[in-house]
Each structure stands twice: as C-alpha cells, then as structure tokens.
Coordinates of C-alpha atoms in Angstrom, one line a residue:
X9 CA -6.6 -56.1 -18.4
X10 CA -5.8 -53.1 -16.1
X11 CA -7.5 -52.7 -12.8
X12 CA -9.2 -49.4 -14.0
X13 CA -10.7 -51.2 -17.0
X14 CA -11.9 -54.1 -14.8
X15 CA -13.5 -51.7 -12.4
X16 CA -15.3 -49.8 -15.2
X17 CA -16.5 -53.0 -16.9
X18 CA -17.6 -54.5 -13.5
X19 CA -19.5 -51.4 -12.6
X20 CA -21.2 -51.1 -16.0
X21 CA -22.3 -54.8 -16.0
X22 CA -23.5 -54.8 -12.5
X23 CA -25.5 -51.5 -12.7
X24 CA -26.9 -52.4 -16.1
X25 CA -28.2 -55.7 -14.7
X26 CA -29.8 -54.2 -11.6
X27 CA -31.3 -51.2 -13.4
X28 CA -33.0 -52.8 -16.4
X29 CA -35.8 -54.3 -14.4
X30 CA -35.8 -51.4 -11.8
X31 CA -37.8 -48.3 -11.1
X32 CA -35.2 -46.1 -13.0
X33 CA -36.4 -47.5 -16.3
X34 CA -40.1 -47.1 -15.3
X35 CA -39.7 -43.6 -14.0
X36 CA -37.8 -42.5 -17.2
X37 CA -40.4 -44.1 -19.4
X38 CA -43.2 -42.3 -17.5
X39 CA -41.4 -39.0 -17.8
X40 CA -41.0 -39.5 -21.6
X41 CA -44.8 -40.0 -22.0
X42 CA -45.3 -36.7 -20.3
X43 CA -42.6 -34.5 -21.8
X44 CA -40.5 -34.4 -24.9
X45 CA -37.8 -37.0 -25.1
X46 CA -34.7 -34.8 -25.4
X47 CA -35.2 -32.7 -22.2
X48 CA -36.1 -35.8 -20.3
X49 CA -32.9 -37.5 -21.4
X50 CA -30.8 -34.4 -20.5
X51 CA -32.5 -34.2 -17.1
X52 CA -32.1 -37.8 -16.1
X53 CA -28.5 -38.0 -17.5
X54 CA -27.6 -35.0 -15.3
X55 CA -29.2 -36.7 -12.3
X56 CA -27.3 -39.9 -13.0
X57 CA -24.0 -38.0 -13.3
X58 CA -24.5 -36.4 -9.9
X59 CA -25.6 -39.6 -8.2
X60 CA -22.8 -41.7 -9.7
X61 CA -20.3 -39.1 -8.5
X62 CA -21.8 -39.1 -5.0
X63 CA -21.8 -42.9 -4.8
X64 CA -18.3 -43.2 -6.1
X65 CA -16.9 -40.4 -3.9
X66 CA -18.3 -41.7 -0.7
X67 CA -17.7 -45.3 -1.6
X68 CA -19.0 -47.7 1.0
X69 CA -20.0 -44.9 3.4
X70 CA -23.4 -44.8 1.8
X71 CA -24.0 -48.4 2.8
X72 CA -23.6 -47.3 6.5
X73 CA -26.7 -45.0 6.4
X74 CA -29.6 -46.4 8.4
X75 CA -31.4 -48.7 6.1
X76 CA -34.8 -48.0 7.7
X77 CA -34.4 -44.2 7.1
X78 CA -33.4 -44.6 3.4
X79 CA -36.3 -47.1 2.8
X80 CA -38.9 -44.8 4.5
X81 CA -37.8 -41.9 2.3
X82 CA -37.9 -43.9 -0.9
X83 CA -41.4 -45.3 0.0
X84 CA -42.6 -41.7 0.7
X85 CA -41.2 -40.4 -2.6
X86 CA -42.9 -43.2 -4.6
X87 CA -46.1 -42.7 -2.6
X88 CA -46.2 -39.0 -3.6
X89 CA -45.4 -39.9 -7.2
X90 CA -48.2 -42.5 -7.3
X91 CA -50.7 -40.0 -5.9
X92 CA -49.8 -37.4 -8.5
X93 CA -49.9 -39.8 -11.4
X94 CA -53.2 -41.4 -10.3
X95 CA -54.8 -38.1 -9.7
X96 CA -53.9 -36.9 -13.1
X97 CA -54.7 -40.2 -14.7
X98 CA -58.2 -40.4 -13.3
X99 CA -59.0 -36.7 -13.8
X100 CA -61.5 -35.8 -16.5
X101 CA -60.1 -34.8 -19.9
X102 CA -60.3 -31.1 -20.6
X103 CA -61.4 -29.9 -24.0
X104 CA -60.4 -33.1 -25.8
X105 CA -57.2 -33.3 -23.8
X106 CA -56.8 -37.0 -24.7
X107 CA -56.4 -36.2 -28.4
X108 CA -54.3 -33.1 -27.8
X109 CA -52.0 -35.1 -25.5
X110 CA -51.7 -37.8 -28.1
X111 CA -50.8 -35.4 -30.9
X112 CA -47.7 -34.1 -29.3
X113 CA -45.9 -33.2 -26.1
X114 CA -47.4 -30.8 -23.6
X115 CA -46.6 -27.1 -23.4
X116 CA -43.8 -27.6 -20.8
X117 CA -40.6 -25.8 -21.7
X118 CA -37.3 -27.6 -22.2
X119 CA -36.0 -26.3 -18.9
X120 CA -39.1 -27.3 -16.9
X121 CA -39.1 -30.8 -18.5
X122 CA -35.4 -31.3 -17.8
X123 CA -35.5 -30.0 -14.2
X124 CA -38.6 -32.2 -13.5
X125 CA -36.8 -35.2 -14.9
X126 CA -33.7 -34.4 -12.9
X127 CA -35.6 -34.1 -9.7
X128 CA -37.5 -37.3 -10.1
X129 CA -34.5 -39.4 -11.0
X130 CA -32.2 -37.7 -8.5
X131 CA -34.7 -38.5 -5.7
X132 CA -35.4 -42.0 -7.0
X133 CA -31.7 -43.0 -7.0
X134 CA -31.1 -42.4 -3.3
X135 CA -30.6 -45.7 -1.7
X136 CA -31.2 -47.5 -5.0
X137 CA -29.4 -50.8 -5.8
X138 CA -27.2 -49.1 -8.4
X139 CA -26.0 -46.5 -5.9
X140 CA -25.2 -49.0 -3.3
X141 CA -23.5 -51.2 -6.0
X142 CA -21.4 -48.3 -7.1
X143 CA -20.4 -47.5 -3.5
X144 CA -19.5 -51.1 -2.9
X145 CA -17.4 -51.5 -6.0
X146 CA -15.6 -48.3 -5.2
X147 CA -14.7 -49.6 -1.9
X148 CA -13.6 -52.9 -3.5
X149 CA -11.5 -51.5 -6.4
X150 CA -10.4 -48.3 -4.8
X151 CA -10.9 -46.5 -8.1
X152 CA -13.8 -44.1 -7.8
X153 CA -13.4 -42.6 -11.3
X154 CA -13.5 -45.8 -13.2
X155 CA -16.4 -47.2 -11.1
X156 CA -18.4 -44.0 -11.3
X157 CA -17.9 -43.8 -15.1
X158 CA -19.0 -47.4 -15.5
X159 CA -22.0 -46.8 -13.4
X160 CA -22.9 -43.6 -15.2
X161 CA -22.6 -45.2 -18.6
X162 CA -24.9 -48.1 -17.6
X163 CA -27.5 -45.7 -16.2
X164 CA -27.4 -43.6 -19.4
X165 CA -27.9 -46.8 -21.5
X166 CA -31.0 -47.7 -19.4
X167 CA -32.3 -44.1 -19.7
X168 CA -31.7 -44.1 -23.5
X169 CA -33.7 -47.3 -23.8
X170 CA -36.6 -46.0 -21.7
X171 CA -36.7 -42.7 -23.6
X172 CA -36.8 -44.5 -26.9
X173 CA -39.6 -46.8 -25.8
X174 CA -41.5 -43.9 -24.2
X175 CA -41.4 -41.8 -27.3
X176 CA -42.7 -44.8 -29.4
X177 CA -45.4 -45.7 -26.8
X178 CA -46.7 -42.2 -26.4
X179 CA -48.1 -42.0 -29.9
X180 CA -49.9 -45.3 -29.6
X181 CA -51.4 -45.4 -26.2
X182 CA -53.7 -43.0 -24.4
X183 CA -51.7 -40.8 -22.0
X184 CA -54.3 -41.2 -19.2
X185 CA -53.9 -45.0 -19.4
X186 CA -50.1 -44.6 -19.1
X187 CA -50.5 -42.3 -16.1
X188 CA -52.8 -44.8 -14.4
X189 CA -50.6 -47.8 -15.0
X190 CA -47.5 -45.8 -13.9
X191 CA -49.3 -44.6 -10.8
X192 CA -50.1 -48.2 -9.8
X193 CA -46.5 -49.2 -10.5
X194 CA -45.2 -46.4 -8.3
X195 CA -47.7 -47.4 -5.6
X196 CA -46.3 -50.9 -5.8
X197 CA -42.8 -49.6 -5.4
X198 CA -43.9 -47.7 -2.4
X199 CA -45.6 -50.7 -0.8
X200 CA -42.6 -52.9 -1.6
X201 CA -40.3 -50.4 0.2
X202 CA -42.6 -50.3 3.2
X203 CA -42.8 -54.1 3.3
X204 CA -39.0 -54.2 3.5
X205 CA -39.2 -52.3 6.8
X206 CA -41.3 -55.0 8.3
X207 CA -38.8 -57.8 7.5

C-alpha cells in the first residue's frame, strides 16, 4: 500500500471515529430540521472543504495555538447557539407555526440556508478534534493532500448521515421540541468546553 493511500485511509478512519459522536453531527442534524436538506448539505460540505484544507495546509501548526483561547472561543460560539435555539424553541408559536413548520421547510432561500450552514459548521470546526487530528496526521505523513482528502471525505460522510436523519426526523417531531433539545445539547457543549479550561 502506498504512503498516500495509507495517509488517506488513516485520516478517513480517524476523523470518522471522532466525528460520529461529536458536535458536527448534532449541528448538521439541527440545521436540517430548520432548513431544506440540500442547501444544508452544500453549506456544510463547503465548510468542511475549507477547514480540511486549512488543517492539512498548516499541519501541526494548529496544535500550537493557545488551547485556552481556542476552548474559550468554542465555548462562546456554542453558548450563543444555545441561546438562539432555546429562545426560538420556547417562543410562542405564531399562527399555527407548529403545523406550518411541520408541513415543510421554512421560507429561507437556498443561498441563505447554505450560508448559514457554512457559517455554523465553519465556526464549530475550529479547534475541533477532527481538525487537530488532520493537522497531526499531516505532520506525521507529510502528505497534506491525501490527509486533507481523507478528512474531508469522513466529514462529508458524517454530514450526509446527519442530513438524512434530520430530514426524516423533521416530519415526525415537533420543530420546537427539536430546537429545545438542540439548545440544551449546545449548552452542554459550551459548559463542557468551559470545564476543560478549569482542568
């Protein structure tokens, strides 16, 4: 097996393993319950492409960033996300909004949905385990293209799974309930990140 193929497979396997139970899947799932599946998938895929390229290009340099700074930023981003989701989740329904939301996606345009998805996932991936894993594997194998491609493919696989689940769940569960659960999950991510600062 060539070193390039080994680097690609190693990156795919490692990133897939760390992302399946991670916030990336949850964030993509939440976005799919708010917007149509296709623009969400396009937005998060673009975010993953940029983040994989950044991690692979800089290699192990990303691991040299002050951990406390990265953790604080991540905690703040998830705190803001939790606030927005919980505010919307606990707001009163407007003109039968529950039923309207259940019948189909909101009025958001393709571009707005894709850009929102890009922004959320681009921000969420900073300092994430997959980004650091990609940087570390790049430093180890010395093949940024193969490692970046493997990492990107794993992230897209996770996003595809989340989009598929989100599209199925959307028609069966009240959107307000999903927003509340997701808000509490995001708050948990924020508190977990803050706890890491203390230890």
